[in-house]
Amino acid sequence: QKEVEQNSGPLSVPEGAIASLNCTYSDRVSQSFFWYRQYSGKSPELIMSIYSNGDKEDGRFTAQLNKASQYVSLLIRDSQPSDSATYLCAVLPLSGSARQLTFGSGTQLTVLP
Amino acid sequence: DAGITQSPRHKVTETGTPVTLRCHQTENHRYMYWYRQDPGHGLRLIHYSYGVKDTDKGEVSDGYSVSRSKTEDFLLTLESATSSQTSVYFCAISETQQETQYFGPGTRLLVL
């Protein structure tokens, strides 16, 4: 079982809709959670980081973390065609010798005009 | 790209030849990382560095070595390139291990 799981998609939503991207992780003591956006042929860029249970909002983006369910999600409100990209979930464990950021395989999002 | 450059940006080489990729940062961050990205696998950590001359292995380190002689430079070497090392290689940096990692523009490597 992969440590960080994402629906590979592709996920298609119409312009103006809410896009919901989901991520589950296996390490119960994970501490930090990140969402990156990656356009085709480009490098990943950070959208959001979240460390505590609950919601964190930044503009049209909301990250939601539920550590009890080992689940983190990203909501994109009022989706735009420019949001079309692959979204990567990344998880950092709390401690241990292999304290490395682990990425999911990514969810490809297409926002249809 | 947060003051990170990678060179070369594209490279085609032949099986069995040595290849060195360079990552250079101007942010004075302590941590530097090398990842490879392949379809269906996402980003996988090859090696990372937590200071000058301090490095450690990641998830997929076999066939790769690294060196960091200066804070700003982190080199990734494929001692004898194989076709399975055809990939896109990303360098990343962070101030601490807990902080956000920022990525360089990537290097596309094709091993024939």
Short mmCIF file of C-alpha atoms in Angstrom, two decimals:
data_model
loop_
_atom_site.label_atom_id
_atom_site.label_comp_id
_atom_site.label_asym_id
_atom_site.label_seq_id
_atom_site.Cartn_x
_atom_site.Cartn_y
_atom_site.Cartn_z
CA GLN A 1 0.00 0.00 0.00
CA LYS A 2 1.32 3.39 -0.99
CA GLU A 3 1.95 5.76 1.88
CA VAL A 4 0.12 8.64 0.23
CA GLU A 5 -2.84 7.88 -2.03
CA GLN A 6 -4.61 10.21 -4.42
CA ASN A 7 -7.25 9.60 -7.03
CA SER A 8 -5.30 9.79 -10.27
CA GLY A 9 -8.23 11.23 -12.16
CA PRO A 10 -8.53 12.81 -14.53
CA LEU A 11 -11.06 15.00 -12.76
CA SER A 12 -13.08 17.34 -14.92
CA VAL A 13 -15.24 20.17 -13.59
CA PRO A 14 -17.01 23.03 -15.38
CA GLU A 15 -15.74 26.57 -14.98
CA GLY A 16 -17.11 28.16 -11.81
CA ALA A 17 -17.68 24.86 -10.03
CA ILE A 18 -15.98 23.56 -6.90
CA ALA A 19 -13.18 21.05 -7.49
CA SER A 20 -12.54 18.61 -4.67
CA LEU A 21 -9.20 16.80 -4.49
CA ASN A 22 -8.61 14.09 -1.94
CA CYS A 23 -5.60 12.47 -0.32
CA THR A 24 -5.23 9.72 2.28
CA TYR A 25 -2.06 8.76 4.10
CA SER A 26 -0.96 5.74 6.07
CA ASP A 27 1.45 7.16 8.69
CA ARG A 28 -0.63 8.09 11.73
CA VAL A 29 2.05 10.36 13.17
CA SER A 30 2.33 12.56 10.09
CA GLN A 31 2.81 16.17 11.03
CA SER A 32 2.75 18.42 8.01
CA PHE A 33 0.72 18.34 4.85
CA PHE A 34 1.24 20.19 1.60
CA TRP A 35 -0.61 20.69 -1.65
CA TYR A 36 1.43 21.47 -4.75
CA ARG A 37 0.20 22.40 -8.22
CA GLN A 38 2.14 21.29 -11.27
CA TYR A 39 1.42 22.52 -14.75
CA SER A 40 2.43 20.26 -17.61
CA GLY A 41 6.17 20.45 -18.21
CA LYS A 42 6.75 22.66 -15.18
CA SER A 43 7.96 22.18 -11.62
CA PRO A 44 5.65 21.77 -8.59
CA GLU A 45 4.67 24.98 -6.83
CA LEU A 46 3.23 25.21 -3.34
CA ILE A 47 -0.44 26.11 -2.98
CA MET A 48 -1.18 25.37 0.65
CA SER A 49 0.35 23.88 3.77
CA ILE A 50 -1.69 22.68 6.73
CA TYR A 51 -0.56 21.38 10.11
CA SER A 52 -3.65 21.29 12.35
CA ASN A 53 -7.02 19.61 12.09
CA GLY A 54 -9.72 21.68 10.44
CA ASP A 55 -9.89 24.03 7.50
CA LYS A 56 -7.38 26.54 6.19
CA GLU A 57 -8.47 29.01 3.57
CA ASP A 58 -6.39 31.05 1.14
CA GLY A 59 -8.34 32.87 -1.52
CA ARG A 60 -10.21 30.34 -3.62
CA PHE A 61 -8.36 27.42 -2.03
CA THR A 62 -9.32 25.58 1.15
CA ALA A 63 -7.30 22.75 2.65
CA GLN A 64 -9.07 20.40 5.05
CA LEU A 65 -7.25 18.08 7.44
CA ASN A 66 -8.69 15.23 9.49
CA LYS A 67 -5.87 13.41 11.28
CA ALA A 68 -8.20 10.87 12.90
CA SER A 69 -9.34 9.73 9.45
CA GLN A 70 -5.85 10.29 7.93
CA TYR A 71 -7.37 12.42 5.24
CA VAL A 72 -6.48 15.75 3.69
CA SER A 73 -8.35 17.49 0.90
CA LEU A 74 -8.11 20.56 -1.27
CA LEU A 75 -11.17 22.48 -2.42
CA ILE A 76 -10.93 24.95 -5.27
CA ARG A 77 -13.89 27.30 -5.42
CA ASP A 78 -14.94 29.12 -8.60
CA SER A 79 -12.66 26.90 -10.66
CA GLN A 80 -10.97 28.55 -13.62
CA PRO A 81 -9.43 27.01 -16.76
CA SER A 82 -6.08 28.25 -15.41
CA ASP A 83 -6.52 25.82 -12.50
CA SER A 84 -6.13 22.92 -14.93
CA ALA A 85 -3.04 21.13 -13.68
CA THR A 86 -1.89 18.12 -11.68
CA TYR A 87 -2.24 18.52 -7.92
CA LEU A 88 0.21 16.74 -5.67
CA CYS A 89 -0.42 15.90 -2.04
CA ALA A 90 2.68 15.59 0.17
CA VAL A 91 3.02 14.37 3.74
CA LEU A 92 5.85 14.82 6.24
CA PRO A 93 6.07 12.44 9.20
CA LEU A 94 6.48 13.75 12.73
CA SER A 95 9.69 11.96 13.57
CA GLY A 96 11.94 9.06 12.72
CA SER A 97 15.17 8.57 10.83
CA ALA A 98 13.40 8.56 7.49
CA ARG A 99 11.74 11.90 8.00
CA GLN A 100 11.16 12.59 4.35
CA LEU A 101 8.41 14.31 2.44
CA THR A 102 6.33 11.67 0.66
CA PHE A 103 4.28 12.57 -2.40
CA GLY A 104 1.17 11.06 -3.86
CA SER A 105 1.04 10.33 -7.57
CA GLY A 106 -1.10 13.39 -8.21
CA THR A 107 -4.61 14.13 -9.45
CA GLN A 108 -5.00 15.66 -12.90
CA LEU A 109 -7.66 18.38 -12.91
CA THR A 110 -9.24 19.83 -16.02
CA VAL A 111 -11.53 22.84 -15.74
CA LEU A 112 -13.78 23.06 -18.77
CA PRO A 113 -14.68 26.54 -20.09
CA ASP B 1 11.56 29.31 -8.77
CA ALA B 2 12.74 30.62 -5.38
CA GLY B 3 16.31 31.26 -6.55
CA ILE B 4 16.98 27.72 -7.73
CA THR B 5 18.57 26.81 -11.04
CA GLN B 6 19.31 23.44 -12.52
CA SER B 7 21.74 22.56 -15.27
CA PRO B 8 21.54 21.23 -17.82
CA ARG B 9 17.82 21.59 -18.46
CA HIS B 10 17.83 18.84 -21.05
CA LYS B 11 20.30 16.07 -21.70
CA VAL B 12 20.49 13.06 -23.97
CA THR B 13 23.13 10.49 -23.16
CA GLU B 14 24.00 6.90 -23.86
CA THR B 15 23.81 3.90 -21.58
CA GLY B 16 26.97 3.43 -19.54
CA THR B 17 28.13 7.03 -19.59
CA PRO B 18 28.47 9.13 -16.42
CA VAL B 19 26.15 12.08 -16.02
CA THR B 20 26.23 14.92 -13.50
CA LEU B 21 23.31 17.23 -12.83
CA ARG B 22 23.79 20.46 -10.94
CA CYS B 23 21.47 22.33 -8.61
CA HIS B 24 22.36 25.85 -7.54
CA GLN B 25 20.50 27.98 -4.99
CA THR B 26 20.82 31.59 -3.93
CA GLU B 27 18.57 31.30 -0.85
CA ASN B 28 21.21 29.97 1.58
CA HIS B 29 18.83 27.16 2.60
CA ARG B 30 20.35 24.33 4.61
CA TYR B 31 18.42 21.45 3.05
CA MET B 32 18.66 20.40 -0.58
CA TYR B 33 16.97 17.44 -2.26
CA TRP B 34 17.04 15.50 -5.50
CA TYR B 35 13.83 13.89 -6.77
CA ARG B 36 12.92 12.02 -9.89
CA GLN B 37 9.44 12.13 -11.39
CA ASP B 38 8.05 9.34 -13.51
CA PRO B 39 4.49 8.71 -14.77
CA GLY B 40 2.49 6.78 -12.22
CA HIS B 41 5.11 7.18 -9.48
CA GLY B 42 4.95 10.82 -8.60
CA LEU B 43 7.99 12.43 -7.05
CA ARG B 44 10.45 10.09 -5.38
CA LEU B 45 13.38 11.20 -3.26
CA ILE B 46 16.81 10.11 -4.47
CA HIS B 47 19.18 11.80 -1.99
CA TYR B 48 19.12 14.83 0.22
CA SER B 49 21.61 17.03 2.03
CA TYR B 50 21.31 18.71 5.42
CA GLY B 51 24.52 20.69 5.18
CA VAL B 52 27.87 20.93 3.46
CA LYS B 53 29.27 17.42 3.08
CA ASP B 54 26.22 16.00 4.92
CA THR B 55 24.05 13.80 2.74
CA ASP B 56 21.69 10.86 3.13
CA LYS B 57 19.87 8.39 0.93
CA GLY B 58 16.27 8.60 -0.12
CA GLU B 59 13.78 6.09 -1.41
CA VAL B 60 15.44 5.41 -4.78
CA SER B 61 19.16 6.02 -4.27
CA ASP B 62 20.61 2.98 -6.07
CA GLY B 63 22.74 4.03 -9.05
CA TYR B 64 23.03 7.64 -7.86
CA SER B 65 25.57 9.55 -5.80
CA VAL B 66 25.59 13.14 -4.59
CA SER B 67 28.01 15.72 -3.33
CA ARG B 68 27.67 19.06 -1.61
CA SER B 69 30.92 20.97 -1.22
CA LYS B 70 29.26 24.39 -0.92
CA THR B 71 25.97 25.51 0.61
CA GLU B 72 24.68 26.68 -2.74
CA ASP B 73 25.51 23.66 -4.90
CA PHE B 74 24.20 20.09 -4.81
CA LEU B 75 25.37 17.68 -7.49
CA LEU B 76 23.68 14.46 -8.57
CA THR B 77 25.81 11.91 -10.41
CA LEU B 78 24.71 8.87 -12.35
CA GLU B 79 27.91 6.85 -12.36
CA SER B 80 26.86 4.70 -15.32
CA ALA B 81 23.55 5.78 -16.78
CA THR B 82 20.89 3.18 -17.59
CA SER B 83 17.68 3.50 -19.58
CA SER B 84 15.69 3.13 -16.34
CA GLN B 85 17.17 6.45 -15.22
CA THR B 86 15.40 8.28 -18.03
CA SER B 87 13.28 10.70 -16.06
CA VAL B 88 12.67 14.28 -15.06
CA TYR B 89 14.90 15.29 -12.16
CA PHE B 90 13.92 18.04 -9.76
CA CYS B 91 16.02 19.75 -7.16
CA ALA B 92 14.32 21.24 -4.11
CA ILE B 93 15.40 23.34 -1.15
CA SER B 94 14.07 24.10 2.31
CA GLU B 95 15.26 26.05 5.33
CA THR B 96 14.52 23.23 7.74
CA GLN B 97 13.26 19.69 7.30
CA GLN B 98 9.82 20.75 8.50
CA GLU B 99 9.46 23.70 6.19
CA THR B 100 8.07 23.93 2.70
CA GLN B 101 10.22 22.60 -0.10
CA TYR B 102 10.66 24.81 -3.16
CA PHE B 103 11.45 23.23 -6.47
CA GLY B 104 13.81 24.09 -9.29
CA PRO B 105 12.76 24.04 -12.96
CA GLY B 106 13.82 20.42 -13.54
CA THR B 107 16.15 18.53 -15.87
CA ARG B 108 14.84 16.17 -18.52
CA LEU B 109 17.25 13.28 -18.96
CA LEU B 110 17.00 10.72 -21.74
CA VAL B 111 19.28 7.70 -21.59
CA LEU B 112 19.44 5.84 -24.89
#
